[in-house]
């Protein structure tokens, strides 16, 4: 929960690029799988914050098919 609070605080303090970078680094470092719909939601939010380019650093192997799509 602390990691998400840090991301929220960075966005609230006008640092959306840093927030997305932090989130991407956390996902990659801990090899956290993201369902495709979760990734698409992150992409949408990042686009609203004008920093969608930062999500390109997510390891593509960590983006997995949603269970209901199989």
PDB file of N, CA and C in Angstrom, residues 4-56:
ATOM      1  N   UNK A   4       1.856   2.529  -3.525  1.00  0.00           N
ATOM      2  CA  UNK A   4       0.787   3.236  -4.234  1.00  0.00           C
ATOM      3  C   UNK A   4       0.547   4.617  -3.635  1.00  0.00           C
ATOM      4  N   UNK A   5       0.715   4.753  -2.336  1.00  0.00           N
ATOM      5  CA  UNK A   5       0.574   6.062  -1.703  1.00  0.00           C
ATOM      6  C   UNK A   5       1.654   7.000  -2.227  1.00  0.00           C
ATOM      7  N   UNK A   6       2.864   6.498  -2.379  1.00  0.00           N
ATOM      8  CA  UNK A   6       3.951   7.314  -2.909  1.00  0.00           C
ATOM      9  C   UNK A   6       3.651   7.777  -4.325  1.00  0.00           C
ATOM     10  N   UNK A   7       3.109   6.879  -5.144  1.00  0.00           N
ATOM     11  CA  UNK A   7       2.760   7.230  -6.522  1.00  0.00           C
ATOM     12  C   UNK A   7       1.682   8.308  -6.517  1.00  0.00           C
ATOM     13  N   UNK A   8       0.665   8.125  -5.701  1.00  0.00           N
ATOM     14  CA  UNK A   8      -0.424   9.112  -5.615  1.00  0.00           C
ATOM     15  C   UNK A   8       0.126  10.463  -5.166  1.00  0.00           C
ATOM     16  N   UNK A   9       1.004  10.450  -4.174  1.00  0.00           N
ATOM     17  CA  UNK A   9       1.569  11.698  -3.670  1.00  0.00           C
ATOM     18  C   UNK A   9       2.414  12.406  -4.728  1.00  0.00           C
ATOM     19  N   UNK A  10       3.172  11.645  -5.506  1.00  0.00           N
ATOM     20  CA  UNK A  10       3.966  12.247  -6.570  1.00  0.00           C
ATOM     21  C   UNK A  10       3.076  12.920  -7.604  1.00  0.00           C
ATOM     22  N   UNK A  11       1.989  12.272  -7.978  1.00  0.00           N
ATOM     23  CA  UNK A  11       1.051  12.870  -8.942  1.00  0.00           C
ATOM     24  C   UNK A  11       0.437  14.135  -8.353  1.00  0.00           C
ATOM     25  N   UNK A  12       0.014  14.049  -7.086  1.00  0.00           N
ATOM     26  CA  UNK A  12      -0.613  15.201  -6.435  1.00  0.00           C
ATOM     27  C   UNK A  12       0.353  16.376  -6.330  1.00  0.00           C
ATOM     28  N   UNK A  13       1.647  16.089  -6.271  1.00  0.00           N
ATOM     29  CA  UNK A  13       2.649  17.156  -6.148  1.00  0.00           C
ATOM     30  C   UNK A  13       3.225  17.582  -7.492  1.00  0.00           C
ATOM     31  N   UNK A  14       2.526  17.226  -8.563  1.00  0.00           N
ATOM     32  CA  UNK A  14       2.932  17.688  -9.889  1.00  0.00           C
ATOM     33  C   UNK A  14       4.098  16.938 -10.494  1.00  0.00           C
ATOM     34  N   UNK A  15       4.312  15.695 -10.093  1.00  0.00           N
ATOM     35  CA  UNK A  15       5.399  14.880 -10.620  1.00  0.00           C
ATOM     36  C   UNK A  15       4.866  13.582 -11.257  1.00  0.00           C
ATOM     37  N   UNK A  16       3.958  13.699 -12.240  1.00  0.00           N
ATOM     38  CA  UNK A  16       3.379  12.474 -12.818  1.00  0.00           C
ATOM     39  C   UNK A  16       4.405  11.587 -13.526  1.00  0.00           C
ATOM     40  N   UNK A  17       5.389  12.187 -14.216  1.00  0.00           N
ATOM     41  CA  UNK A  17       6.413  11.374 -14.885  1.00  0.00           C
ATOM     42  C   UNK A  17       7.182  10.529 -13.882  1.00  0.00           C
ATOM     43  N   UNK A  18       7.557  11.150 -12.780  1.00  0.00           N
ATOM     44  CA  UNK A  18       8.287  10.432 -11.745  1.00  0.00           C
ATOM     45  C   UNK A  18       7.418   9.335 -11.130  1.00  0.00           C
ATOM     46  N   UNK A  19       6.124   9.619 -10.969  1.00  0.00           N
ATOM     47  CA  UNK A  19       5.201   8.634 -10.402  1.00  0.00           C
ATOM     48  C   UNK A  19       5.081   7.411 -11.298  1.00  0.00           C
ATOM     49  N   UNK A  20       4.922   7.631 -12.599  1.00  0.00           N
ATOM     50  CA  UNK A  20       4.805   6.514 -13.538  1.00  0.00           C
ATOM     51  C   UNK A  20       6.126   5.747 -13.602  1.00  0.00           C
ATOM     52  N   UNK A  21       7.241   6.457 -13.627  1.00  0.00           N
ATOM     53  CA  UNK A  21       8.544   5.789 -13.628  1.00  0.00           C
ATOM     54  C   UNK A  21       8.716   4.915 -12.386  1.00  0.00           C
ATOM     55  N   UNK A  22       8.317   5.431 -11.244  1.00  0.00           N
ATOM     56  CA  UNK A  22       8.402   4.687  -9.985  1.00  0.00           C
ATOM     57  C   UNK A  22       7.553   3.420 -10.066  1.00  0.00           C
ATOM     58  N   UNK A  23       6.355   3.574 -10.584  1.00  0.00           N
ATOM     59  CA  UNK A  23       5.450   2.430 -10.719  1.00  0.00           C
ATOM     60  C   UNK A  23       6.023   1.386 -11.678  1.00  0.00           C
ATOM     61  N   UNK A  24       6.540   1.826 -12.810  1.00  0.00           N
ATOM     62  CA  UNK A  24       7.134   0.920 -13.794  1.00  0.00           C
ATOM     63  C   UNK A  24       8.343   0.206 -13.194  1.00  0.00           C
ATOM     64  N   UNK A  25       9.189   0.938 -12.490  1.00  0.00           N
ATOM     65  CA  UNK A  25      10.362   0.322 -11.872  1.00  0.00           C
ATOM     66  C   UNK A  25       9.958  -0.720 -10.834  1.00  0.00           C
ATOM     67  N   UNK A  26       8.904  -0.454 -10.085  1.00  0.00           N
ATOM     68  CA  UNK A  26       8.416  -1.408  -9.094  1.00  0.00           C
ATOM     69  C   UNK A  26       7.897  -2.670  -9.774  1.00  0.00           C
ATOM     70  N   UNK A  27       7.111  -2.505 -10.829  1.00  0.00           N
ATOM     71  CA  UNK A  27       6.576  -3.650 -11.575  1.00  0.00           C
ATOM     72  C   UNK A  27       7.721  -4.496 -12.123  1.00  0.00           C
ATOM     73  N   UNK A  28       8.699  -3.848 -12.737  1.00  0.00           N
ATOM     74  CA  UNK A  28       9.815  -4.581 -13.325  1.00  0.00           C
ATOM     75  C   UNK A  28      10.702  -5.236 -12.268  1.00  0.00           C
ATOM     76  N   UNK A  29      11.018  -4.515 -11.205  1.00  0.00           N
ATOM     77  CA  UNK A  29      11.927  -5.028 -10.178  1.00  0.00           C
ATOM     78  C   UNK A  29      11.366  -6.250  -9.469  1.00  0.00           C
ATOM     79  N   UNK A  30      10.068  -6.242  -9.226  1.00  0.00           N
ATOM     80  CA  UNK A  30       9.449  -7.348  -8.506  1.00  0.00           C
ATOM     81  C   UNK A  30       8.769  -8.352  -9.441  1.00  0.00           C
ATOM     82  N   UNK A  31       8.952  -8.132 -10.776  1.00  0.00           N
ATOM     83  CA  UNK A  31       8.383  -9.032 -11.771  1.00  0.00           C
ATOM     84  C   UNK A  31       6.881  -9.231 -11.548  1.00  0.00           C
ATOM     85  N   UNK A  32       6.178  -8.126 -11.344  1.00  0.00           N
ATOM     86  CA  UNK A  32       4.739  -8.172 -11.095  1.00  0.00           C
ATOM     87  C   UNK A  32       3.992  -8.283 -12.419  1.00  0.00           C
ATOM     88  N   UNK A  33       3.234  -9.327 -12.568  1.00  0.00           N
ATOM     89  CA  UNK A  33       2.449  -9.517 -13.787  1.00  0.00           C
ATOM     90  C   UNK A  33       1.290  -8.521 -13.815  1.00  0.00           C
ATOM     91  N   UNK A  34       1.084  -7.923 -14.962  1.00  0.00           N
ATOM     92  CA  UNK A  34      -0.042  -7.008 -15.180  1.00  0.00           C
ATOM     93  C   UNK A  34      -0.980  -7.647 -16.202  1.00  0.00           C
ATOM     94  N   UNK A  35      -2.235  -7.771 -15.834  1.00  0.00           N
ATOM     95  CA  UNK A  35      -3.197  -8.230 -16.828  1.00  0.00           C
ATOM     96  C   UNK A  35      -3.318  -7.140 -17.880  1.00  0.00           C
ATOM     97  N   UNK A  36      -3.629  -7.549 -19.085  1.00  0.00           N
ATOM     98  CA  UNK A  36      -3.718  -6.583 -20.186  1.00  0.00           C
ATOM     99  C   UNK A  36      -4.678  -5.437 -19.856  1.00  0.00           C
ATOM    100  N   UNK A  37      -5.820  -5.728 -19.228  1.00  0.00           N
ATOM    101  CA  UNK A  37      -6.771  -4.652 -18.888  1.00  0.00           C
ATOM    102  C   UNK A  37      -6.176  -3.710 -17.848  1.00  0.00           C
ATOM    103  N   UNK A  38      -5.384  -4.230 -16.919  1.00  0.00           N
ATOM    104  CA  UNK A  38      -4.719  -3.362 -15.937  1.00  0.00           C
ATOM    105  C   UNK A  38      -3.722  -2.448 -16.640  1.00  0.00           C
ATOM    106  N   UNK A  39      -2.958  -3.016 -17.562  1.00  0.00           N
ATOM    107  CA  UNK A  39      -1.989  -2.222 -18.314  1.00  0.00           C
ATOM    108  C   UNK A  39      -2.698  -1.140 -19.130  1.00  0.00           C
ATOM    109  N   UNK A  40      -3.808  -1.497 -19.759  1.00  0.00           N
ATOM    110  CA  UNK A  40      -4.551  -0.519 -20.561  1.00  0.00           C
ATOM    111  C   UNK A  40      -5.109   0.607 -19.690  1.00  0.00           C
ATOM    112  N   UNK A  41      -5.550   0.283 -18.474  1.00  0.00           N
ATOM    113  CA  UNK A  41      -6.017   1.331 -17.548  1.00  0.00           C
ATOM    114  C   UNK A  41      -4.862   2.244 -17.160  1.00  0.00           C
ATOM    115  N   UNK A  42      -3.696   1.658 -16.871  1.00  0.00           N
ATOM    116  CA  UNK A  42      -2.518   2.469 -16.556  1.00  0.00           C
ATOM    117  C   UNK A  42      -2.153   3.366 -17.732  1.00  0.00           C
ATOM    118  N   UNK A  43      -2.225   2.811 -18.921  1.00  0.00           N
ATOM    119  CA  UNK A  43      -1.914   3.584 -20.124  1.00  0.00           C
ATOM    120  C   UNK A  43      -2.877   4.756 -20.277  1.00  0.00           C
ATOM    121  N   UNK A  44      -4.154   4.522 -20.011  1.00  0.00           N
ATOM    122  CA  UNK A  44      -5.156   5.579 -20.108  1.00  0.00           C
ATOM    123  C   UNK A  44      -4.884   6.696 -19.097  1.00  0.00           C
ATOM    124  N   UNK A  45      -4.593   6.306 -17.865  1.00  0.00           N
ATOM    125  CA  UNK A  45      -4.303   7.300 -16.829  1.00  0.00           C
ATOM    126  C   UNK A  45      -3.021   8.051 -17.164  1.00  0.00           C
ATOM    127  N   UNK A  46      -2.003   7.323 -17.599  1.00  0.00           N
ATOM    128  CA  UNK A  46      -0.739   7.968 -17.959  1.00  0.00           C
ATOM    129  C   UNK A  46      -0.933   8.941 -19.114  1.00  0.00           C
ATOM    130  N   UNK A  47      -1.794   8.589 -20.066  1.00  0.00           N
ATOM    131  CA  UNK A  47      -2.076   9.491 -21.188  1.00  0.00           C
ATOM    132  C   UNK A  47      -2.748  10.766 -20.694  1.00  0.00           C
ATOM    133  N   UNK A  48      -3.662  10.633 -19.735  1.00  0.00           N
ATOM    134  CA  UNK A  48      -4.310  11.812 -19.159  1.00  0.00           C
ATOM    135  C   UNK A  48      -3.296  12.712 -18.461  1.00  0.00           C
ATOM    136  N   UNK A  49      -2.253  12.104 -17.899  1.00  0.00           N
ATOM    137  CA  UNK A  49      -1.207  12.857 -17.205  1.00  0.00           C
ATOM    138  C   UNK A  49      -0.096  13.292 -18.156  1.00  0.00           C
ATOM    139  N   UNK A  50      -0.280  13.008 -19.454  1.00  0.00           N
ATOM    140  CA  UNK A  50       0.676  13.347 -20.502  1.00  0.00           C
ATOM    141  C   UNK A  50       2.043  12.693 -20.274  1.00  0.00           C
ATOM    142  N   UNK A  51       2.015  11.439 -19.820  1.00  0.00           N
ATOM    143  CA  UNK A  51       3.282  10.730 -19.623  1.00  0.00           C
ATOM    144  C   UNK A  51       3.152   9.251 -19.982  1.00  0.00           C
ATOM    145  N   UNK A  52       2.348   8.956 -20.991  1.00  0.00           N
ATOM    146  CA  UNK A  52       2.160   7.569 -21.428  1.00  0.00           C
ATOM    147  C   UNK A  52       3.462   6.963 -21.934  1.00  0.00           C
ATOM    148  N   UNK A  53       4.352   7.804 -22.434  1.00  0.00           N
ATOM    149  CA  UNK A  53       5.641   7.314 -22.932  1.00  0.00           C
ATOM    150  C   UNK A  53       6.421   6.562 -21.859  1.00  0.00           C
ATOM    151  N   UNK A  54       6.191   6.884 -20.603  1.00  0.00           N
ATOM    152  CA  UNK A  54       6.911   6.230 -19.507  1.00  0.00           C
ATOM    153  C   UNK A  54       6.533   4.764 -19.359  1.00  0.00           C
ATOM    154  N   UNK A  55       5.347   4.387 -19.800  1.00  0.00           N
ATOM    155  CA  UNK A  55       4.913   2.996 -19.662  1.00  0.00           C
ATOM    156  C   UNK A  55       5.587   2.068 -20.660  1.00  0.00           C
ATOM    157  N   UNK A  56       6.272   2.621 -21.637  1.00  0.00           N
ATOM    158  CA  UNK A  56       6.942   1.761 -22.613  1.00  0.00           C
ATOM    159  C   UNK A  56       8.077   0.969 -21.983  1.00  0.00           C
TER     160      UNK A  56
END
